[in-house]
PDB file of C-alpha atoms in Angstrom:
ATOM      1  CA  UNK A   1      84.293  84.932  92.501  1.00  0.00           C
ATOM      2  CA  UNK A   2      88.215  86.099  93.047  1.00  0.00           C
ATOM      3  CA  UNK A   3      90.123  87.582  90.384  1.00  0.00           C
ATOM      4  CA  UNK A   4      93.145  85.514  89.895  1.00  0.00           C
ATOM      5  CA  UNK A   5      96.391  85.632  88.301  1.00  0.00           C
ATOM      6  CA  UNK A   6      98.388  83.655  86.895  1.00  0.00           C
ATOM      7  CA  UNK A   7     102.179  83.420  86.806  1.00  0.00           C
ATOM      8  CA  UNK A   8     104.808  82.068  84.765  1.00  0.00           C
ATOM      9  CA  UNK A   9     106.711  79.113  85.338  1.00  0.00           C
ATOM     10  CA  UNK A  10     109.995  80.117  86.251  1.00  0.00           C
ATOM     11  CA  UNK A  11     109.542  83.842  87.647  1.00  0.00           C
ATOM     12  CA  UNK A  12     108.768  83.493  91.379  1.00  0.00           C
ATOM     13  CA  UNK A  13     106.489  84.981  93.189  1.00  0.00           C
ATOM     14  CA  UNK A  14     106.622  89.012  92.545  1.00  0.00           C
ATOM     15  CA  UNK A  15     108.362  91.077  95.775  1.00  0.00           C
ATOM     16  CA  UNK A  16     106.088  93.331  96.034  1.00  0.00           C
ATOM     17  CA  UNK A  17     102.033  93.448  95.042  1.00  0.00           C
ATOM     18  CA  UNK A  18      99.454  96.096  93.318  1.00  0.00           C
ATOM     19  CA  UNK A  19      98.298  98.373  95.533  1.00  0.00           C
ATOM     20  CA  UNK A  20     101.660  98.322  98.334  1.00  0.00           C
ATOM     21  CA  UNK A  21     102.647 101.769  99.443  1.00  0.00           C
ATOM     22  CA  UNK A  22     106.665 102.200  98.852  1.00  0.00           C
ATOM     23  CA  UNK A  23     108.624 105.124  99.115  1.00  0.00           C
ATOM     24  CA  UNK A  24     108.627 105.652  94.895  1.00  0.00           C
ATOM     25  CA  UNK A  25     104.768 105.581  95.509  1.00  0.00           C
ATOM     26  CA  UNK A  26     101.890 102.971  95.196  1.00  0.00           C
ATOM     27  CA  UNK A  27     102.092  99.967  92.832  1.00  0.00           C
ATOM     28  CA  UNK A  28      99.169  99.847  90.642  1.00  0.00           C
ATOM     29  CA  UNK A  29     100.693  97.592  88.212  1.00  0.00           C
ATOM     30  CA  UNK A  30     102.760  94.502  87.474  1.00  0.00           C
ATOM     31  CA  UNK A  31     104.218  93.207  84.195  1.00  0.00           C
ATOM     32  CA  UNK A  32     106.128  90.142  83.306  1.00  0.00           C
ATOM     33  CA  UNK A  33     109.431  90.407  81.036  1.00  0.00           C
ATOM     34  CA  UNK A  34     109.644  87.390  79.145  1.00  0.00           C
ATOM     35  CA  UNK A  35     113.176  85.879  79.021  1.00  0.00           C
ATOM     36  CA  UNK A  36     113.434  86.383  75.128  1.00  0.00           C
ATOM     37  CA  UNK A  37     111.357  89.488  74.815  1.00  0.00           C
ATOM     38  CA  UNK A  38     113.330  93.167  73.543  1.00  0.00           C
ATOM     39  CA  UNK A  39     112.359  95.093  76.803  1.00  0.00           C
ATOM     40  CA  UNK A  40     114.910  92.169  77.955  1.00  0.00           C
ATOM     41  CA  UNK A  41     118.136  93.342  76.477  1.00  0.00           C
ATOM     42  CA  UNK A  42     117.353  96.951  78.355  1.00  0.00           C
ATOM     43  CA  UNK A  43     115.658  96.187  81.552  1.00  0.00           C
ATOM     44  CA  UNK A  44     116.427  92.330  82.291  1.00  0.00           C
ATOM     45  CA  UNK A  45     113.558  89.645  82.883  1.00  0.00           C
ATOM     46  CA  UNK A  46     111.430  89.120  85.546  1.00  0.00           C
ATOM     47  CA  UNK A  47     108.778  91.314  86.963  1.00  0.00           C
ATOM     48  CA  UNK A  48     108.701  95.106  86.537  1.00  0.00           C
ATOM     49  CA  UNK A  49     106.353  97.336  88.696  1.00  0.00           C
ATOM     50  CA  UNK A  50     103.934  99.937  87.290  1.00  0.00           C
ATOM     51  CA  UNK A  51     104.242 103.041  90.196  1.00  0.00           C
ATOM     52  CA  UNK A  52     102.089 106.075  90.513  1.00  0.00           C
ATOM     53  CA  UNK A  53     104.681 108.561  92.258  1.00  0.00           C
ATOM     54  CA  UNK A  54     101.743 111.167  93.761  1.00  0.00           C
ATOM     55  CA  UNK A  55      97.695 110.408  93.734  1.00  0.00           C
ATOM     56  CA  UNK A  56      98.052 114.343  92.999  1.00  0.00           C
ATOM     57  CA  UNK A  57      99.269 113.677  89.568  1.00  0.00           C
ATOM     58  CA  UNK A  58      99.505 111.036  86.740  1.00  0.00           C
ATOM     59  CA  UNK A  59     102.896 110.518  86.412  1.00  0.00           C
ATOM     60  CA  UNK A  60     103.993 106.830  86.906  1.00  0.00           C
ATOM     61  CA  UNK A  61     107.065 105.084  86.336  1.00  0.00           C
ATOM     62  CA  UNK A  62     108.184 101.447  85.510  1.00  0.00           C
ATOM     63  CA  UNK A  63     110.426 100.432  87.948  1.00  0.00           C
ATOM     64  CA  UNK A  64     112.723  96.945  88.445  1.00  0.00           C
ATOM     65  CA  UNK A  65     112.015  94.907  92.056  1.00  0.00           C
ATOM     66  CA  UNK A  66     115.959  96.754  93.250  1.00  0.00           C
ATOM     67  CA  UNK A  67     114.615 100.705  92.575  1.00  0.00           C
ATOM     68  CA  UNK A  68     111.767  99.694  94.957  1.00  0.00           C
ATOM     69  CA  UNK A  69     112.049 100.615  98.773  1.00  0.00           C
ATOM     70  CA  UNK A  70     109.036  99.594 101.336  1.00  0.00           C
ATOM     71  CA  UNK A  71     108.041 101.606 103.840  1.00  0.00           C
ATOM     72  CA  UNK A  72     107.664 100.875 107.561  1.00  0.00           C
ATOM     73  CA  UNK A  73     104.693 100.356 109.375  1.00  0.00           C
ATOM     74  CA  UNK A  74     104.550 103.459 110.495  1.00  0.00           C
ATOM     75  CA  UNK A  75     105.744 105.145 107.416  1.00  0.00           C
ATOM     76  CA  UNK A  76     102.519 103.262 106.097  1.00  0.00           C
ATOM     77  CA  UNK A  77     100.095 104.455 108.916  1.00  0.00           C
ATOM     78  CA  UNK A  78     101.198 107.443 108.291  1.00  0.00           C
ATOM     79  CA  UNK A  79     100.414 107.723 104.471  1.00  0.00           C
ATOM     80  CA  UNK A  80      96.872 105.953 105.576  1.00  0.00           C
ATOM     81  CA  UNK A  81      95.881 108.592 108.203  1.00  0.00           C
ATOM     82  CA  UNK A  82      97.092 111.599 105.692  1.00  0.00           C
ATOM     83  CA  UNK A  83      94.941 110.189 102.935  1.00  0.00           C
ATOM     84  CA  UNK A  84      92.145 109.620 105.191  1.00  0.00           C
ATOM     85  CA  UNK A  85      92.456 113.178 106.626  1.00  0.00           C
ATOM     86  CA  UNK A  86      92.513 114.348 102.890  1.00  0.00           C
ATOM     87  CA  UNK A  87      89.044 112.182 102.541  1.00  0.00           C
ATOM     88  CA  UNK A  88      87.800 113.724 105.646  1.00  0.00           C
ATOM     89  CA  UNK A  89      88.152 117.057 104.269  1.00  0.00           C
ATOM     90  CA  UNK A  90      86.336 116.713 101.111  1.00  0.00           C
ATOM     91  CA  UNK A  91      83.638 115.469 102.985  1.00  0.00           C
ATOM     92  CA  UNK A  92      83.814 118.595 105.165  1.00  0.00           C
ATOM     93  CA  UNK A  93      83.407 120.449 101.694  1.00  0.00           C
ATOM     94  CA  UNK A  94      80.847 118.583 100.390  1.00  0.00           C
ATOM     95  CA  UNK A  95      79.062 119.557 103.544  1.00  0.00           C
ATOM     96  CA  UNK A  96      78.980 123.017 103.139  1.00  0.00           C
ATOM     97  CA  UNK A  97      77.850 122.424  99.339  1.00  0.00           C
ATOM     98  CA  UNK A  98      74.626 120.998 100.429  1.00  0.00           C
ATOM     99  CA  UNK A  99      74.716 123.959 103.573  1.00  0.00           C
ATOM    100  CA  UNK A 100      73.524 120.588 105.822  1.00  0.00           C
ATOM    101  CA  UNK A 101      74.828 119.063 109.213  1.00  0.00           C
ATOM    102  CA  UNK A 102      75.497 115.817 108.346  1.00  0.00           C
ATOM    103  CA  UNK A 103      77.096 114.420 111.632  1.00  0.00           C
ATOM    104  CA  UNK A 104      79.672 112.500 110.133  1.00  0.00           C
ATOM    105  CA  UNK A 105      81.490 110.837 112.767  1.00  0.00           C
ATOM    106  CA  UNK A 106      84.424 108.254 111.775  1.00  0.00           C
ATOM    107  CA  UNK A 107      86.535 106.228 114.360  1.00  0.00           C
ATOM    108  CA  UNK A 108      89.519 108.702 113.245  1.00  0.00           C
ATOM    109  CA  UNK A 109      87.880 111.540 115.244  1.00  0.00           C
ATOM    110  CA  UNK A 110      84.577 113.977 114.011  1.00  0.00           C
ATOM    111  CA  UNK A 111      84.940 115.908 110.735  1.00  0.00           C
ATOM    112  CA  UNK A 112      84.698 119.917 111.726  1.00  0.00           C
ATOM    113  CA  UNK A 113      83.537 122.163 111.759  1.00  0.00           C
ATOM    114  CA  UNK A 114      79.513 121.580 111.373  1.00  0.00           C
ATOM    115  CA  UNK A 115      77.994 123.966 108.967  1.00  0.00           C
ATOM    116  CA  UNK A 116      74.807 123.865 111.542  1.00  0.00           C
ATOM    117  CA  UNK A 117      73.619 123.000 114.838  1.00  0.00           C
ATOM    118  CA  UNK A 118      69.676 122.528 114.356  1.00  0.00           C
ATOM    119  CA  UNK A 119      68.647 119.022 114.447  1.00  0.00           C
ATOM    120  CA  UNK A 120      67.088 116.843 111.345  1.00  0.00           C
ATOM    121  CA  UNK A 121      63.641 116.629 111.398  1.00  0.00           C
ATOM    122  CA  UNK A 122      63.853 112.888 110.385  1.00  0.00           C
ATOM    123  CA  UNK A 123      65.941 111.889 112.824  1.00  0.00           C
ATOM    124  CA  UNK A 124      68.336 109.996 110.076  1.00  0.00           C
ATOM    125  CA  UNK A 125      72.413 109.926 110.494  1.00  0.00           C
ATOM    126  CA  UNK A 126      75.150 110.054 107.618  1.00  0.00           C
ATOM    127  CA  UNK A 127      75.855 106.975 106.593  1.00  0.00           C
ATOM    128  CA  UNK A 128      79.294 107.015 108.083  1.00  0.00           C
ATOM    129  CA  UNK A 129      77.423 108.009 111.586  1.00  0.00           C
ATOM    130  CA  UNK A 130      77.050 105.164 114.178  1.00  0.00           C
ATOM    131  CA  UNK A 131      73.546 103.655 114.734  1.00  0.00           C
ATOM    132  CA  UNK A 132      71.180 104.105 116.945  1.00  0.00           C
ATOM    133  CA  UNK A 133      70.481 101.182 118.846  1.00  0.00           C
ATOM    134  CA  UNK A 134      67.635 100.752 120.079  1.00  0.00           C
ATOM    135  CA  UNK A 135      65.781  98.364 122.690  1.00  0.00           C
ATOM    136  CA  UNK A 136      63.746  96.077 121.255  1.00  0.00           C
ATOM    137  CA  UNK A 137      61.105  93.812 123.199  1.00  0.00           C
ATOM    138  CA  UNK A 138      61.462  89.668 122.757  1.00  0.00           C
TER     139      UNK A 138
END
């Protein structure tokens, strides 16, 4: 079953959504202002956005749809590939925890460098290497 939300008659549809990269940092939140609520009088109705500024730290600020910039695509790419290079390298460190070759290999490129070069004795890949196919008689 989808999660689903449920908006308020008269507010629109919300500019942006929970987890969009922008240049103040990644939405994880959305809240509704109420016409005749007290937050009103100080930050106007409609929606107001819940962003974490750095997955580094957990400082996050409430900000109004027009202190919100998007990114490009290839501002977003961008953030992708460094956060899956930062995912590539704990792996890499995990690795030499266990002092194990795991072959990891990832359509981004193979994580370096390989803690050792003898094979497994079972034969078995990571489970982010690609399997083995084999031929199989009908």
């Amino acid at each position: 079953m989808q999660p689903t939300i449920t908006l308020p008659r008269g507010y629109g549809i919300p500019k942006f959504y929970v987890g969009q990269r922008t240049q103040q940092g990644k939405i994880i939140g959305i809240e509704v202002l109420p016409h005749d609520s007290f937050l009103t009088e100080n930050c106007g109705s409609g929606y107001r956005y819940l962003v974490m500024v750095s997955r580094y730290t957990k400082e996050v600020k409430y900000l109004e749809s027009d202190q919100i910039t998007q990114l490009s695509p290839s501002e977003v790419e961008a953030e992708i590939l460094e956060e899956v290079d930062w995912h590539l390298t704990q792996l890499v460190l995990l690795q030499s925890e266990l002092k194990a070759d795991l072959k990891i290999q990832t359509p981004f490129g193979q994580v370096n460098p390989p803690i050792s070069t003898t094979k497994r004795t079972n034969g078995s890949g990571s489970r982010l290497s690609k399997p083995k196919k084999e031929k199989v008689a009908a």
